[in-house]
Short mmCIF file of C-alpha atoms in Angstrom, two decimals:
data_model
loop_
_atom_site.label_atom_id
_atom_site.label_comp_id
_atom_site.label_asym_id
_atom_site.label_seq_id
_atom_site.Cartn_x
_atom_site.Cartn_y
_atom_site.Cartn_z
CA MET A 1 14.26 84.61 -37.29
CA GLN A 2 11.71 81.99 -36.15
CA VAL A 3 12.41 78.37 -37.04
CA THR A 4 9.36 76.22 -37.64
CA ALA A 5 9.32 72.61 -36.48
CA PRO A 6 9.14 69.94 -39.17
CA PRO A 7 5.66 68.61 -39.74
CA THR A 8 4.84 65.43 -37.95
CA GLY A 9 2.29 62.77 -38.74
CA PRO A 10 -0.68 61.69 -36.62
CA HIS A 11 -0.04 60.13 -33.25
CA ILE A 12 -1.92 57.64 -31.09
CA LEU A 13 -1.03 57.50 -27.39
CA GLY A 14 2.25 59.26 -28.17
CA PHE A 15 3.27 56.84 -30.95
CA ASP A 16 3.63 57.77 -34.60
CA VAL A 17 0.90 56.13 -36.66
CA ILE A 18 3.13 55.79 -39.74
CA TRP A 19 5.85 54.07 -37.72
CA ILE A 20 3.33 51.67 -36.16
CA ALA A 21 1.86 50.87 -39.58
CA THR A 22 5.34 50.20 -40.94
CA MET A 23 6.16 47.78 -38.14
CA LEU A 24 2.83 45.97 -38.51
CA SER A 25 3.41 45.67 -42.25
CA ALA A 26 6.84 44.17 -41.63
CA VAL A 27 5.37 41.66 -39.16
CA ALA A 28 2.61 40.74 -41.63
CA ALA A 29 5.14 40.27 -44.43
CA MET A 30 7.27 38.05 -42.17
CA ALA A 31 4.21 35.99 -41.23
CA VAL A 32 3.30 35.51 -44.90
CA MET A 33 6.86 34.40 -45.70
CA LEU A 34 6.83 31.91 -42.82
CA ALA A 35 3.45 30.55 -43.96
CA ILE A 36 4.74 30.09 -47.52
CA TYR A 37 7.88 28.37 -46.21
CA ALA A 38 5.86 26.06 -43.96
CA ALA A 39 3.50 25.20 -46.81
CA THR A 40 6.27 24.46 -49.31
CA THR A 41 8.45 22.44 -46.91
CA VAL A 42 5.77 20.22 -45.37
CA LYS A 43 6.95 16.65 -44.86
CA ASP A 44 5.15 13.39 -44.74
CA PRO A 45 4.80 12.38 -41.06
CA MET A 46 5.27 8.73 -42.01
CA ALA A 47 8.54 9.29 -43.90
CA ARG A 48 10.69 9.19 -40.77
CA ARG A 49 8.90 6.10 -39.45
CA VAL A 50 9.22 4.30 -42.79
CA LYS A 51 12.93 5.12 -42.83
CA ALA A 52 13.36 3.71 -39.31
CA LEU A 53 11.47 0.55 -40.25
CA ASN A 54 13.63 0.08 -43.35
CA GLU A 55 16.76 0.45 -41.22
CA ARG A 56 15.39 -2.17 -38.84
CA ARG A 57 14.69 -4.44 -41.82
CA GLU A 58 18.30 -4.12 -43.00
CA GLN A 59 19.60 -4.81 -39.50
CA LEU A 60 17.50 -7.96 -39.19
CA LYS A 61 18.49 -9.10 -42.66
CA ALA A 62 22.17 -8.52 -41.95
CA GLY A 63 21.85 -10.31 -38.62
CA ILE A 64 20.66 -13.43 -40.42
CA VAL A 65 22.63 -13.59 -43.67
CA ALA A 66 25.56 -11.19 -43.26
CA SER A 67 29.07 -12.02 -42.18
CA THR A 68 30.35 -11.56 -38.67
CA ASN A 69 32.29 -8.40 -39.54
CA LYS A 70 29.25 -6.73 -41.05
CA ARG A 71 27.16 -7.74 -38.06
CA LYS A 72 29.67 -6.09 -35.74
CA LYS A 73 29.70 -3.02 -37.92
CA LEU A 74 25.93 -2.67 -37.63
CA THR A 75 26.00 -3.01 -33.85
CA ASN A 76 28.87 -0.61 -33.11
CA LYS A 77 28.16 2.02 -30.49
CA SER A 78 28.68 5.67 -31.14
CA GLN A 79 31.80 7.28 -29.78
CA ALA A 80 29.91 9.49 -27.34
CA ALA A 81 27.99 6.54 -25.92
CA ASP A 82 31.23 4.59 -25.54
CA ASN A 83 32.80 7.47 -23.63
CA VAL A 84 29.81 7.76 -21.30
CA ARG A 85 29.73 4.00 -20.76
CA GLN A 86 33.43 3.90 -19.90
CA LEU A 87 33.01 6.81 -17.50
CA LEU A 88 30.13 5.10 -15.72
CA SER A 89 32.06 1.85 -15.56
CA GLN A 90 35.04 3.57 -13.96
CA PHE A 91 32.86 4.98 -11.18
CA LYS A 92 31.06 1.63 -10.69
CA MET A 93 27.71 3.20 -11.57
CA LEU A 94 26.77 0.90 -14.46
CA GLN A 95 24.80 -2.30 -13.90
CA ASP A 96 23.59 -4.65 -16.59
CA ASP A 97 20.05 -4.98 -15.24
CA GLN A 98 19.77 -1.20 -14.97
CA VAL A 99 20.90 -0.75 -18.58
CA LYS A 100 18.49 -3.41 -19.84
CA LYS A 101 15.61 -1.89 -17.92
CA THR A 102 16.34 1.59 -19.28
CA GLN A 103 16.67 0.26 -22.83
CA LEU A 104 13.34 -1.52 -22.45
CA ARG A 105 11.69 1.70 -21.30
CA LEU A 106 13.20 3.50 -24.28
CA MET A 107 11.70 0.93 -26.63
CA GLN A 108 8.33 1.34 -24.93
CA ALA A 109 8.67 5.12 -25.44
CA GLY A 110 9.26 4.60 -29.16
CA ILE A 111 12.99 5.45 -29.05
CA ARG A 112 14.96 2.84 -30.96
CA THR A 113 18.41 4.18 -30.02
CA LYS A 114 19.68 1.94 -27.24
CA ASP A 115 22.75 4.15 -26.68
CA LEU A 116 20.48 6.77 -25.12
CA ALA A 117 20.18 4.54 -22.04
CA PHE A 118 23.77 5.39 -21.06
CA PHE A 119 23.02 9.13 -21.30
CA ILE A 120 19.91 8.75 -19.14
CA ILE A 121 21.85 6.86 -16.48
CA PHE A 122 24.61 9.46 -16.71
CA ALA A 123 22.09 12.31 -16.32
CA ARG A 124 20.58 10.56 -13.30
CA PHE A 125 23.90 10.94 -11.46
CA VAL A 126 25.18 14.22 -12.95
CA LEU A 127 22.06 16.39 -12.65
CA PRO A 128 21.81 16.12 -8.82
CA VAL A 129 25.48 17.07 -8.48
CA VAL A 130 25.32 20.05 -10.85
CA LEU A 131 21.94 21.41 -9.79
CA GLY A 132 22.53 20.62 -6.12
CA ILE A 133 25.84 22.50 -6.07
CA GLY A 134 24.18 25.37 -7.91
CA ALA A 135 21.37 25.53 -5.36
CA VAL A 136 23.81 25.42 -2.42
CA ILE A 137 25.95 28.20 -3.90
CA ALA A 138 22.89 30.34 -4.70
CA LEU A 139 21.23 29.94 -1.29
CA TYR A 140 24.21 29.72 1.08
CA GLY A 141 27.14 31.21 -0.83
CA MET A 142 25.57 34.13 -2.71
CA HIS A 143 22.77 34.55 -0.13
CA TYR A 144 19.84 34.68 -2.51
CA PHE A 145 16.50 35.03 -0.72
CA PRO A 146 18.02 36.25 2.58
CA THR A 147 14.59 36.33 4.25
CA TRP A 148 14.15 32.57 3.94
CA SER A 149 14.47 30.47 7.09
CA TRP A 150 17.01 27.65 7.43
CA PHE A 151 14.31 25.02 7.02
CA ARG A 152 13.05 26.56 3.78
CA ARG A 153 16.56 26.65 2.33
CA TYR A 154 17.21 23.07 3.36
CA ALA A 155 13.89 21.93 1.88
CA THR A 156 14.67 23.73 -1.39
CA VAL A 157 18.09 22.08 -1.72
CA ALA A 158 16.59 18.67 -0.91
CA ALA A 159 13.79 19.18 -3.45
CA VAL A 160 16.33 20.15 -6.14
CA LEU A 161 18.41 17.04 -5.43
CA VAL A 162 15.45 14.64 -5.46
CA GLY A 163 13.77 16.31 -8.46
CA SER A 164 16.95 16.34 -10.56
CA TYR A 165 17.57 12.67 -9.77
CA LYS A 166 14.03 11.68 -10.74
CA ALA A 167 13.75 14.03 -13.76
CA PRO A 168 15.09 11.57 -16.41
CA ASP A 169 12.84 8.77 -15.14
CA ILE A 170 9.82 11.09 -15.03
CA TRP A 171 10.51 12.27 -18.59
CA LEU A 172 10.82 8.70 -19.83
CA LYS A 173 7.73 7.56 -17.95
CA ASN A 174 5.65 10.37 -19.44
CA LYS A 175 6.71 9.41 -22.96
CA VAL A 176 5.86 5.75 -22.28
CA ASN A 177 2.44 6.66 -20.89
CA LYS A 178 1.59 8.93 -23.83
CA ARG A 179 2.63 6.31 -26.36
CA SER A 180 0.76 3.55 -24.52
CA ALA A 181 -2.40 5.68 -24.41
CA ALA A 182 -2.16 6.37 -28.15
CA ILE A 183 -1.72 2.66 -28.91
CA ARG A 184 -4.60 1.69 -26.59
CA LYS A 185 -6.87 4.11 -28.43
CA GLY A 186 -6.33 2.51 -31.83
CA LEU A 187 -6.02 -1.14 -30.81
CA PRO A 188 -9.71 -2.12 -31.32
CA ASP A 189 -9.70 -0.72 -34.86
CA ALA A 190 -6.44 -2.53 -35.58
CA LEU A 191 -7.93 -5.83 -34.39
CA ASP A 192 -10.98 -5.31 -36.60
CA LEU A 193 -8.70 -4.82 -39.59
CA LEU A 194 -6.72 -7.91 -38.60
CA VAL A 195 -9.96 -9.90 -38.54
CA ILE A 196 -10.84 -8.66 -42.03
CA CYS A 197 -7.37 -9.51 -43.32
CA ALA A 198 -7.47 -12.97 -41.73
CA GLU A 199 -10.89 -13.71 -43.23
CA ALA A 200 -9.62 -12.49 -46.61
CA GLY A 201 -6.91 -15.16 -46.55
CA LEU A 202 -3.84 -13.03 -45.88
CA THR A 203 -0.97 -14.44 -43.87
CA VAL A 204 -0.19 -13.05 -40.44
CA ASP A 205 2.83 -11.00 -41.50
CA ALA A 206 0.96 -9.64 -44.55
CA ALA A 207 -2.01 -8.78 -42.32
CA PHE A 208 0.20 -6.88 -39.89
CA GLY A 209 1.83 -5.00 -42.75
CA ARG A 210 -1.54 -4.06 -44.27
CA VAL A 211 -2.90 -2.88 -40.92
CA ALA A 212 0.24 -0.80 -40.39
CA ARG A 213 -0.26 0.91 -43.75
CA GLU A 214 -3.97 1.52 -43.19
CA LEU A 215 -3.66 2.87 -39.65
CA GLY A 216 -0.28 4.58 -40.04
CA LYS A 217 -1.70 8.09 -40.42
CA ALA A 218 -4.56 7.80 -37.94
CA TYR A 219 -2.50 6.02 -35.25
CA PRO A 220 1.20 6.44 -36.14
CA GLU A 221 2.46 4.78 -32.95
CA LEU A 222 0.37 1.66 -33.52
CA GLY A 223 1.30 1.62 -37.21
CA ASP A 224 4.97 1.82 -36.27
CA GLU A 225 4.75 -1.16 -33.94
CA PHE A 226 2.69 -3.29 -36.32
CA GLY A 227 5.00 -2.46 -39.22
CA LEU A 228 8.05 -3.47 -37.21
CA THR A 229 6.29 -6.68 -36.17
CA ALA A 230 5.53 -7.47 -39.82
CA ILE A 231 9.20 -6.99 -40.69
CA GLU A 232 10.34 -9.22 -37.83
CA LEU A 233 7.83 -11.91 -38.81
CA GLY A 234 9.47 -12.03 -42.21
CA PHE A 235 13.09 -12.12 -41.06
CA LEU A 236 13.35 -13.66 -37.60
CA ALA A 237 13.96 -17.37 -37.33
CA GLU A 238 11.11 -17.87 -34.82
CA ARG A 239 7.79 -16.12 -35.28
CA ARG A 240 7.14 -16.37 -31.56
CA ALA A 241 10.09 -14.03 -30.95
CA ALA A 242 8.48 -11.35 -33.14
CA PHE A 243 5.28 -11.44 -31.09
CA GLU A 244 7.21 -11.40 -27.82
CA ASN A 245 9.16 -8.37 -29.03
CA LEU A 246 5.87 -6.61 -29.70
CA ALA A 247 4.72 -7.34 -26.14
CA ASN A 248 8.01 -6.01 -24.76
CA ARG A 249 7.92 -2.81 -26.85
CA VAL A 250 4.40 -1.84 -25.76
CA ASP A 251 3.61 -1.39 -22.07
CA LEU A 252 -0.01 -2.53 -22.30
CA GLU A 253 -1.77 -5.55 -20.88
CA ALA A 254 -4.11 -5.55 -23.88
CA VAL A 255 -1.22 -5.96 -26.30
CA ARG A 256 0.12 -8.83 -24.20
CA GLY A 257 -3.29 -10.49 -24.52
CA VAL A 258 -3.20 -10.09 -28.29
CA VAL A 259 0.32 -11.50 -28.39
CA THR A 260 -0.72 -14.50 -26.31
CA THR A 261 -3.62 -15.13 -28.67
CA MET A 262 -1.37 -14.89 -31.73
CA ILE A 263 1.16 -17.30 -30.22
CA GLN A 264 -1.59 -19.80 -29.35
CA THR A 265 -3.06 -19.65 -32.84
CA GLU A 266 0.40 -20.19 -34.33
CA LYS A 267 1.05 -23.14 -32.03
CA TYR A 268 -2.30 -24.96 -31.96
CA GLY A 269 -3.83 -23.84 -35.26
CA THR A 270 -6.97 -22.34 -33.70
CA PRO A 271 -9.07 -19.93 -35.82
CA LEU A 272 -7.45 -16.51 -35.71
CA ALA A 273 -10.41 -14.42 -36.86
CA SER A 274 -12.81 -15.59 -34.13
CA ALA A 275 -10.25 -15.06 -31.36
CA LEU A 276 -9.37 -11.56 -32.60
CA ARG A 277 -13.07 -10.67 -32.93
CA VAL A 278 -13.64 -11.55 -29.27
CA LEU A 279 -10.62 -9.50 -28.22
CA SER A 280 -11.77 -6.53 -30.30
CA ALA A 281 -15.22 -6.57 -28.70
CA GLU A 282 -13.65 -6.80 -25.25
CA PHE A 283 -11.30 -3.86 -25.90
CA ARG A 284 -14.15 -1.73 -27.22
CA HIS A 285 -16.13 -2.51 -24.09
CA GLN A 286 -13.15 -1.52 -21.94
CA ARG A 287 -12.78 1.74 -23.86
CA MET A 288 -16.44 2.53 -23.31
CA MET A 289 -16.07 1.76 -19.59
CA ARG A 290 -13.09 4.14 -19.34
CA ALA A 291 -15.12 6.87 -21.02
CA GLU A 292 -18.03 6.28 -18.63
CA GLU A 293 -15.64 6.36 -15.69
CA LYS A 294 -14.27 9.75 -16.79
CA ALA A 295 -17.80 11.06 -17.24
CA ALA A 296 -18.77 9.86 -13.75
CA ARG A 297 -15.74 11.63 -12.23
CA LEU A 298 -16.60 14.92 -13.92
CA PRO A 299 -19.07 16.24 -11.27
CA ALA A 300 -16.58 15.68 -8.47
CA ILE A 301 -13.80 17.34 -10.47
CA MET A 302 -15.99 20.36 -11.32
CA THR A 303 -16.95 20.97 -7.68
CA VAL A 304 -13.84 22.99 -6.78
CA PRO A 305 -13.88 25.27 -9.90
CA LEU A 306 -17.62 25.73 -9.40
CA ILE A 307 -17.17 26.90 -5.79
CA LEU A 308 -14.12 29.06 -6.40
CA PHE A 309 -14.88 30.69 -9.76
CA ILE A 310 -18.47 30.27 -10.94
CA LEU A 311 -20.56 30.73 -7.79
CA PRO A 312 -18.85 34.00 -6.66
CA THR A 313 -19.45 35.45 -10.12
CA LEU A 314 -23.13 34.46 -10.00
CA PHE A 315 -23.50 35.99 -6.55
CA VAL A 316 -22.00 39.27 -7.75
CA VAL A 317 -24.20 39.39 -10.85
CA ILE A 318 -27.42 38.43 -9.06
CA LEU A 319 -26.99 40.13 -5.67
CA GLY A 320 -24.92 43.10 -6.84
CA PRO A 321 -27.80 45.25 -8.21
CA ALA A 322 -29.99 44.41 -5.22
CA SER A 323 -27.21 45.43 -2.81
CA CYS A 324 -26.71 48.71 -4.68
CA SER A 325 -30.48 49.43 -4.54
CA ILE A 326 -30.64 48.71 -0.79
CA ASN A 327 -27.59 50.93 -0.20
CA ASP A 328 -29.16 53.79 -2.16
CA SER A 329 -32.46 53.48 -0.30
CA PHE A 330 -30.68 53.71 3.06
CA LEU A 331 -28.63 56.72 1.98
CA HIS A 332 -31.57 58.69 0.55
CA GLY A 333 -34.22 57.47 2.94
#
């Protein structure tokens, strides 16, 4: 008795079309569900920054009017940071100037948690030990890459040690540079708004708060700094300290110039609007000069891709048919 095989559906390249359609439908349904979830759970990008500014406001307020116990409660370190700090102190690897410098870089990167400085210092000493031992075991103990010469293995271990030691500083420096570039981009517009607010009769702290609200979505980093400055102007005992904190939190010479101008206007009573208008025009001119400089460097940067990728393709397209015609004429001639 002959047994017939069960009927099968159509196939493409050996795969069942029905099975492929089922999988694609499942992927499409999952994508639709993710899109609906992302659309229904969207958050305001300024909510986290507003929350951080409100916390800073409460800390400043408590530092002025609260009791000593409450002040200590607000400045307590987390348990993990205390453990790391004690460990670093035991091994004599913690210096006050190093901690202050790291905390300053964290503020310039937009990270308000000062306890993270202890973790960065800890990673600076732990990563070379862990990764260096791992590289030594992999290259010399387990004999990975047996064809490598002794110099190549030594150079690899040295590169791992140096790179792992510099990795936390490189990460922090990149964050500072990105934040400084974002603030530099929006600073001329912020100064224009400060000029308008000053001419409208607003006080300095009210002007900073209004500029922070207006530019918060377009330039969130600049809005964050101006909002914090407005809060400090309202709570700190000396207004000069609020401006100096702004200069310390932002690693830009332009911001230091603005801070110097604000301090001079507060001290000598000079017109604020005219000074800020001059600074705004100067910063716009500097931004235009940076754009022109990038445009002038473009031909030199495009030389290497032009030689390596574009010109060979043009040669093949232009000379290829002619070479084929010459080859055919020699073969059939």
